[in-house]
Amino acid sequence: QVRLVESGGGLVQPGGSLRLSCAASGSIFRIYAMGWHRQAPGKQRELVATFTNGGSTNYADSVKGRFTASRGDAENTVALHMNSLKPEDTAVYYCNAQIDTTARGVYRDYWGQGTQVTVSS
């Protein structure tokens, strides 16, 4: 079993900052990538940022220059630093990871439960 747990969401004023964290635990052999998606009310879930085990990152155009994904301080963790937040960033943010649990080179997608980020004055 693999579990992803997010933390760090909350209410922030426009222009403010938040830091999200995600920790993966369980029967993990290797993680290829970890990242973040978000889903706003009435909209489809969309990619925010991904961070591969090799260190490369990929960002949605809407967050480039404002958000930074990086390794967390502990093993199998990833952080999302969000700056210059806008009301349109309001959404539930989900941690996602591609994990090999069997040492066979087969990676599956795992998701966290999500954490709410609200940007409002």
PDB file of C-alpha atoms in Angstrom:
ATOM      1  CA  GLN A   1       0.000   0.000   0.000  1.00  0.00           C
ATOM      2  CA  VAL A   2       1.112   3.497  -0.835  1.00  0.00           C
ATOM      3  CA  ARG A   3      -0.183   6.642   0.795  1.00  0.00           C
ATOM      4  CA  LEU A   4       0.279  10.275  -0.211  1.00  0.00           C
ATOM      5  CA  VAL A   5      -0.507  12.934   2.374  1.00  0.00           C
ATOM      6  CA  GLU A   6      -0.661  16.641   1.580  1.00  0.00           C
ATOM      7  CA  SER A   7      -0.373  19.506   4.037  1.00  0.00           C
ATOM      8  CA  GLY A   8      -0.072  23.274   4.018  1.00  0.00           C
ATOM      9  CA  GLY A   9      -3.247  24.485   2.345  1.00  0.00           C
ATOM     10  CA  GLY A  10      -5.330  27.337   3.692  1.00  0.00           C
ATOM     11  CA  LEU A  11      -6.659  30.824   3.127  1.00  0.00           C
ATOM     12  CA  VAL A  12      -4.336  33.534   1.843  1.00  0.00           C
ATOM     13  CA  GLN A  13      -4.817  37.039   0.473  1.00  0.00           C
ATOM     14  CA  PRO A  14      -4.035  37.850  -3.158  1.00  0.00           C
ATOM     15  CA  GLY A  15      -0.321  38.391  -3.581  1.00  0.00           C
ATOM     16  CA  GLY A  16       0.471  36.147  -0.648  1.00  0.00           C
ATOM     17  CA  SER A  17       2.407  32.898  -0.417  1.00  0.00           C
ATOM     18  CA  LEU A  18       1.795  29.331   0.690  1.00  0.00           C
ATOM     19  CA  ARG A  19       3.907  26.218   0.866  1.00  0.00           C
ATOM     20  CA  LEU A  20       2.374  22.807   0.232  1.00  0.00           C
ATOM     21  CA  SER A  21       4.067  19.568   1.208  1.00  0.00           C
ATOM     22  CA  CYS A  22       3.434  15.979   0.173  1.00  0.00           C
ATOM     23  CA  ALA A  23       4.843  12.856   1.758  1.00  0.00           C
ATOM     24  CA  ALA A  24       4.698   9.407   0.187  1.00  0.00           C
ATOM     25  CA  SER A  25       4.866   6.352   2.416  1.00  0.00           C
ATOM     26  CA  GLY A  26       4.331   2.613   2.201  1.00  0.00           C
ATOM     27  CA  SER A  27       5.743  -0.096  -0.039  1.00  0.00           C
ATOM     28  CA  ILE A  28       7.858   2.157  -2.252  1.00  0.00           C
ATOM     29  CA  PHE A  29      10.701   0.749  -4.309  1.00  0.00           C
ATOM     30  CA  ARG A  30      11.329   3.775  -6.492  1.00  0.00           C
ATOM     31  CA  ILE A  31       9.576   7.039  -7.313  1.00  0.00           C
ATOM     32  CA  TYR A  32       9.918   8.341 -10.862  1.00  0.00           C
ATOM     33  CA  ALA A  33       8.159  11.653 -10.358  1.00  0.00           C
ATOM     34  CA  MET A  34       6.041  13.580  -7.892  1.00  0.00           C
ATOM     35  CA  GLY A  35       3.919  16.570  -8.600  1.00  0.00           C
ATOM     36  CA  TRP A  36       0.820  18.616  -8.098  1.00  0.00           C
ATOM     37  CA  HIS A  37      -2.485  18.958  -9.868  1.00  0.00           C
ATOM     38  CA  ARG A  38      -5.397  21.172  -8.921  1.00  0.00           C
ATOM     39  CA  GLN A  39      -9.123  21.241  -9.477  1.00  0.00           C
ATOM     40  CA  ALA A  40     -11.248  24.340  -9.151  1.00  0.00           C
ATOM     41  CA  PRO A  41     -15.043  24.140  -8.738  1.00  0.00           C
ATOM     42  CA  GLY A  42     -16.695  23.290 -12.039  1.00  0.00           C
ATOM     43  CA  LYS A  43     -13.381  22.733 -13.808  1.00  0.00           C
ATOM     44  CA  GLN A  44     -11.308  19.724 -14.789  1.00  0.00           C
ATOM     45  CA  ARG A  45      -8.264  18.703 -12.834  1.00  0.00           C
ATOM     46  CA  GLU A  46      -5.142  20.270 -14.331  1.00  0.00           C
ATOM     47  CA  LEU A  47      -1.408  19.855 -13.996  1.00  0.00           C
ATOM     48  CA  VAL A  48       0.358  22.446 -11.858  1.00  0.00           C
ATOM     49  CA  ALA A  49       3.926  21.152 -11.583  1.00  0.00           C
ATOM     50  CA  THR A  50       5.903  17.935 -11.709  1.00  0.00           C
ATOM     51  CA  PHE A  51       9.329  17.095 -10.301  1.00  0.00           C
ATOM     52  CA  THR A  52      11.146  14.016 -11.578  1.00  0.00           C
ATOM     53  CA  ASN A  53      13.634  11.891  -9.688  1.00  0.00           C
ATOM     54  CA  GLY A  54      16.299  13.207 -12.054  1.00  0.00           C
ATOM     55  CA  GLY A  55      15.590  16.750 -10.924  1.00  0.00           C
ATOM     56  CA  SER A  56      13.733  18.133 -13.947  1.00  0.00           C
ATOM     57  CA  THR A  57      10.580  20.159 -13.424  1.00  0.00           C
ATOM     58  CA  ASN A  58       7.598  21.031 -15.562  1.00  0.00           C
ATOM     59  CA  TYR A  59       5.081  23.787 -14.853  1.00  0.00           C
ATOM     60  CA  ALA A  60       1.730  24.884 -16.195  1.00  0.00           C
ATOM     61  CA  ASP A  61       2.022  28.190 -18.050  1.00  0.00           C
ATOM     62  CA  SER A  62      -0.365  29.808 -15.576  1.00  0.00           C
ATOM     63  CA  VAL A  63       2.026  29.273 -12.655  1.00  0.00           C
ATOM     64  CA  LYS A  64       5.449  29.710 -14.271  1.00  0.00           C
ATOM     65  CA  GLY A  65       7.530  32.253 -12.417  1.00  0.00           C
ATOM     66  CA  ARG A  66       5.257  32.112  -9.380  1.00  0.00           C
ATOM     67  CA  PHE A  67       5.312  28.469  -8.241  1.00  0.00           C
ATOM     68  CA  THR A  68       8.349  26.285  -7.558  1.00  0.00           C
ATOM     69  CA  ALA A  69       8.306  22.521  -7.030  1.00  0.00           C
ATOM     70  CA  SER A  70      11.221  20.974  -5.193  1.00  0.00           C
ATOM     71  CA  ARG A  71      12.274  17.994  -3.116  1.00  0.00           C
ATOM     72  CA  GLY A  72      11.133  18.149   0.461  1.00  0.00           C
ATOM     73  CA  ASP A  73      13.468  17.929   3.411  1.00  0.00           C
ATOM     74  CA  ALA A  74      12.610  14.276   4.072  1.00  0.00           C
ATOM     75  CA  GLU A  75      12.851  11.289   1.758  1.00  0.00           C
ATOM     76  CA  ASN A  76       9.947  10.783  -0.635  1.00  0.00           C
ATOM     77  CA  THR A  77       8.566  14.241  -0.099  1.00  0.00           C
ATOM     78  CA  VAL A  78       7.927  17.128  -2.444  1.00  0.00           C
ATOM     79  CA  ALA A  79       7.099  20.752  -1.763  1.00  0.00           C
ATOM     80  CA  LEU A  80       5.275  23.380  -3.800  1.00  0.00           C
ATOM     81  CA  HIS A  81       6.191  26.960  -3.037  1.00  0.00           C
ATOM     82  CA  MET A  82       3.443  29.268  -4.275  1.00  0.00           C
ATOM     83  CA  ASN A  83       4.106  33.009  -4.505  1.00  0.00           C
ATOM     84  CA  SER A  84       2.107  35.940  -5.863  1.00  0.00           C
ATOM     85  CA  LEU A  85      -1.078  33.961  -5.442  1.00  0.00           C
ATOM     86  CA  LYS A  86      -4.147  35.005  -7.393  1.00  0.00           C
ATOM     87  CA  PRO A  87      -7.852  34.330  -6.804  1.00  0.00           C
ATOM     88  CA  GLU A  88      -7.790  32.049  -9.854  1.00  0.00           C
ATOM     89  CA  ASP A  89      -5.320  29.802  -8.028  1.00  0.00           C
ATOM     90  CA  THR A  90      -8.142  28.816  -5.685  1.00  0.00           C
ATOM     91  CA  ALA A  91      -8.610  25.066  -5.957  1.00  0.00           C
ATOM     92  CA  VAL A  92      -8.098  21.736  -4.261  1.00  0.00           C
ATOM     93  CA  TYR A  93      -4.465  20.788  -4.787  1.00  0.00           C
ATOM     94  CA  TYR A  94      -3.651  17.096  -5.189  1.00  0.00           C
ATOM     95  CA  CYS A  95      -0.292  15.445  -4.811  1.00  0.00           C
ATOM     96  CA  ASN A  96       0.494  12.830  -7.446  1.00  0.00           C
ATOM     97  CA  ALA A  97       3.350  10.340  -7.783  1.00  0.00           C
ATOM     98  CA  GLN A  98       4.497   7.643 -10.208  1.00  0.00           C
ATOM     99  CA  ILE A  99       5.739   4.815  -7.999  1.00  0.00           C
ATOM    100  CA  ASP A 100       7.209   1.370  -8.577  1.00  0.00           C
ATOM    101  CA  THR A 101       6.205  -0.869  -5.666  1.00  0.00           C
ATOM    102  CA  THR A 102       7.434  -4.194  -7.050  1.00  0.00           C
ATOM    103  CA  ALA A 103      10.967  -3.488  -8.370  1.00  0.00           C
ATOM    104  CA  ARG A 104       9.804  -4.562 -11.835  1.00  0.00           C
ATOM    105  CA  GLY A 105      10.044  -1.168 -13.444  1.00  0.00           C
ATOM    106  CA  VAL A 106       6.277  -0.752 -13.588  1.00  0.00           C
ATOM    107  CA  TYR A 107       5.126   2.627 -12.334  1.00  0.00           C
ATOM    108  CA  ARG A 108       1.578   3.385 -11.220  1.00  0.00           C
ATOM    109  CA  ASP A 109      -0.106   6.665 -10.453  1.00  0.00           C
ATOM    110  CA  TYR A 110      -0.995   7.413  -6.847  1.00  0.00           C
ATOM    111  CA  TRP A 111      -2.959  10.382  -5.534  1.00  0.00           C
ATOM    112  CA  GLY A 112      -3.406  12.151  -2.248  1.00  0.00           C
ATOM    113  CA  GLN A 113      -6.731  13.278  -0.814  1.00  0.00           C
ATOM    114  CA  GLY A 114      -6.134  16.932  -1.664  1.00  0.00           C
ATOM    115  CA  THR A 115      -5.715  20.143   0.286  1.00  0.00           C
ATOM    116  CA  GLN A 116      -7.784  23.287  -0.194  1.00  0.00           C
ATOM    117  CA  VAL A 117      -6.089  26.517  -1.225  1.00  0.00           C
ATOM    118  CA  THR A 118      -8.262  29.634  -1.174  1.00  0.00           C
ATOM    119  CA  VAL A 119      -6.978  32.992  -2.377  1.00  0.00           C
ATOM    120  CA  SER A 120      -9.317  35.755  -1.316  1.00  0.00           C
ATOM    121  CA  SER A 121      -9.326  39.136   0.331  1.00  0.00           C
TER     122      SER A 121
END
